[in-house]
Amino acid sequence: MDPIQPAVENYANPKTCLFHVLFKGAALAFYILSALFIDSFVIIFVVTVFLAALDFWVVKNVSGRILVGLRWWNEINEEGESIWKFECLDQESLARMNKKDSWLFWWTLYLTAVAWIFLAIFSLLRLQADYLLVIGVCLTLSIANIVGFTKCRKDAKKQIQQFATQTIASHFTSSLQSAFSVV
């Protein structure tokens, strides 16, 4: 008899996962490989920042929603204050999110920032300060997504806890009311 093999969880959204990784990899790969083939700093800057901006947009507006059920944005009010806005799926939908999709989302988000930091150190060691500008822009976009999604995840957990507390309190109150109304 064949032993029963446990079901391996696949990616629920393979196309979204592909594009989530593709733009990150494209920006990093172009930056690294362009030094071998292109002598123009302007071309390297423009293409690398364009690819990093595409990655930022895809993560913030597409893969964040689909892979982890989160979305964030920032608004400036009339007083000039920055206000963070967060959206998340309901508790049931968040519980059904694919673990592999979520794992890929978070790890690539952090590893991309780490890769840009290593490239910044390498650029410093080679005394290429102008390339730090390219890396700085790409790292800033990467960190903005990390901060936004981390804050959004914390806000989602807080909302889930508040909902659970309200549900328990409501159930307890209705049970008390029905117990006293019977008497």
PDB file of C-alpha atoms in Angstrom, residues 65-141:
ATOM      1  CA  ARG A  65      -4.546  43.106  -2.114  1.00  0.00           C
ATOM      2  CA  ILE A  66      -4.512  39.694  -3.752  1.00  0.00           C
ATOM      3  CA  LEU A  67      -1.741  37.896  -1.843  1.00  0.00           C
ATOM      4  CA  VAL A  68      -2.268  39.192   1.704  1.00  0.00           C
ATOM      5  CA  GLY A  69      -5.613  41.041   1.541  1.00  0.00           C
ATOM      6  CA  LEU A  70      -4.131  44.390   2.558  1.00  0.00           C
ATOM      7  CA  ARG A  71      -4.007  47.841   0.991  1.00  0.00           C
ATOM      8  CA  TRP A  72      -2.606  51.130   2.255  1.00  0.00           C
ATOM      9  CA  TRP A  73      -2.291  54.695   1.139  1.00  0.00           C
ATOM     10  CA  ASN A  74      -1.341  58.021   2.610  1.00  0.00           C
ATOM     11  CA  GLU A  75      -3.282  61.287   2.426  1.00  0.00           C
ATOM     12  CA  ILE A  76      -2.407  64.819   3.439  1.00  0.00           C
ATOM     13  CA  ASN A  77      -5.238  66.699   5.186  1.00  0.00           C
ATOM     14  CA  GLU A  78      -5.944  70.450   5.084  1.00  0.00           C
ATOM     15  CA  GLU A  79      -3.551  71.080   7.996  1.00  0.00           C
ATOM     16  CA  GLY A  80      -0.725  69.397   6.098  1.00  0.00           C
ATOM     17  CA  GLU A  81      -0.677  66.322   8.339  1.00  0.00           C
ATOM     18  CA  SER A  82       0.043  62.907   6.902  1.00  0.00           C
ATOM     19  CA  ILE A  83      -2.797  60.422   7.489  1.00  0.00           C
ATOM     20  CA  TRP A  84      -2.317  56.716   6.884  1.00  0.00           C
ATOM     21  CA  LYS A  85      -5.328  54.842   5.489  1.00  0.00           C
ATOM     22  CA  PHE A  86      -5.638  51.070   5.635  1.00  0.00           C
ATOM     23  CA  GLU A  87      -7.943  48.483   4.087  1.00  0.00           C
ATOM     24  CA  CYS A  88      -8.086  44.804   4.824  1.00  0.00           C
ATOM     25  CA  LEU A  89     -10.351  41.920   4.005  1.00  0.00           C
ATOM     26  CA  ASP A  90     -12.803  40.681   6.606  1.00  0.00           C
ATOM     27  CA  GLN A  91     -11.668  38.130   9.181  1.00  0.00           C
ATOM     28  CA  GLU A  92     -13.020  35.097   7.295  1.00  0.00           C
ATOM     29  CA  SER A  93     -11.366  36.131   4.042  1.00  0.00           C
ATOM     30  CA  LEU A  94      -8.058  36.817   5.782  1.00  0.00           C
ATOM     31  CA  ALA A  95      -8.190  33.373   7.402  1.00  0.00           C
ATOM     32  CA  ARG A  96      -8.616  31.791   3.943  1.00  0.00           C
ATOM     33  CA  MET A  97      -5.577  33.553   2.462  1.00  0.00           C
ATOM     34  CA  ASN A  98      -3.054  31.158   0.951  1.00  0.00           C
ATOM     35  CA  LYS A  99      -0.045  30.661   3.242  1.00  0.00           C
ATOM     36  CA  LYS A 100       2.417  30.263   0.360  1.00  0.00           C
ATOM     37  CA  ASP A 101       1.192  33.467  -1.288  1.00  0.00           C
ATOM     38  CA  SER A 102       1.538  35.328   2.004  1.00  0.00           C
ATOM     39  CA  TRP A 103       4.977  33.863   2.671  1.00  0.00           C
ATOM     40  CA  LEU A 104       6.208  34.865  -0.802  1.00  0.00           C
ATOM     41  CA  PHE A 105       4.788  38.366  -0.407  1.00  0.00           C
ATOM     42  CA  TRP A 106       6.440  39.134   2.936  1.00  0.00           C
ATOM     43  CA  TRP A 107       9.805  37.476   2.270  1.00  0.00           C
ATOM     44  CA  THR A 108      10.321  39.116  -1.107  1.00  0.00           C
ATOM     45  CA  LEU A 109       9.271  42.467   0.349  1.00  0.00           C
ATOM     46  CA  TYR A 110      12.014  42.276   2.991  1.00  0.00           C
ATOM     47  CA  LEU A 111      14.671  40.533   0.891  1.00  0.00           C
ATOM     48  CA  THR A 112      14.441  43.182  -1.814  1.00  0.00           C
ATOM     49  CA  ALA A 113      15.234  45.915   0.711  1.00  0.00           C
ATOM     50  CA  VAL A 114      18.145  43.848   2.042  1.00  0.00           C
ATOM     51  CA  ALA A 115      19.467  43.413  -1.513  1.00  0.00           C
ATOM     52  CA  TRP A 116      19.354  47.181  -2.108  1.00  0.00           C
ATOM     53  CA  ILE A 117      21.198  47.753   1.181  1.00  0.00           C
ATOM     54  CA  PHE A 118      23.944  45.325   0.125  1.00  0.00           C
ATOM     55  CA  LEU A 119      24.195  47.085  -3.231  1.00  0.00           C
ATOM     56  CA  ALA A 120      24.505  50.421  -1.402  1.00  0.00           C
ATOM     57  CA  ILE A 121      27.374  49.072   0.708  1.00  0.00           C
ATOM     58  CA  PHE A 122      29.047  47.679  -2.421  1.00  0.00           C
ATOM     59  CA  SER A 123      28.617  51.032  -4.163  1.00  0.00           C
ATOM     60  CA  LEU A 124      30.203  52.798  -1.197  1.00  0.00           C
ATOM     61  CA  LEU A 125      33.151  50.398  -1.201  1.00  0.00           C
ATOM     62  CA  ARG A 126      33.690  51.038  -4.922  1.00  0.00           C
ATOM     63  CA  LEU A 127      33.436  54.803  -4.297  1.00  0.00           C
ATOM     64  CA  GLN A 128      30.522  55.186  -6.722  1.00  0.00           C
ATOM     65  CA  ALA A 129      28.529  57.807  -4.848  1.00  0.00           C
ATOM     66  CA  ASP A 130      26.395  58.698  -7.881  1.00  0.00           C
ATOM     67  CA  TYR A 131      24.975  55.175  -7.959  1.00  0.00           C
ATOM     68  CA  LEU A 132      23.877  55.627  -4.352  1.00  0.00           C
ATOM     69  CA  LEU A 133      21.224  57.965  -5.744  1.00  0.00           C
ATOM     70  CA  VAL A 134      19.710  55.149  -7.817  1.00  0.00           C
ATOM     71  CA  ILE A 135      19.880  52.764  -4.877  1.00  0.00           C
ATOM     72  CA  GLY A 136      18.471  55.397  -2.530  1.00  0.00           C
ATOM     73  CA  VAL A 137      15.376  55.894  -4.674  1.00  0.00           C
ATOM     74  CA  CYS A 138      14.833  52.139  -5.070  1.00  0.00           C
ATOM     75  CA  LEU A 139      15.413  51.501  -1.371  1.00  0.00           C
ATOM     76  CA  THR A 140      13.016  54.301  -0.433  1.00  0.00           C
ATOM     77  CA  LEU A 141      10.260  52.776  -2.575  1.00  0.00           C
TER      78      LEU A 141
END
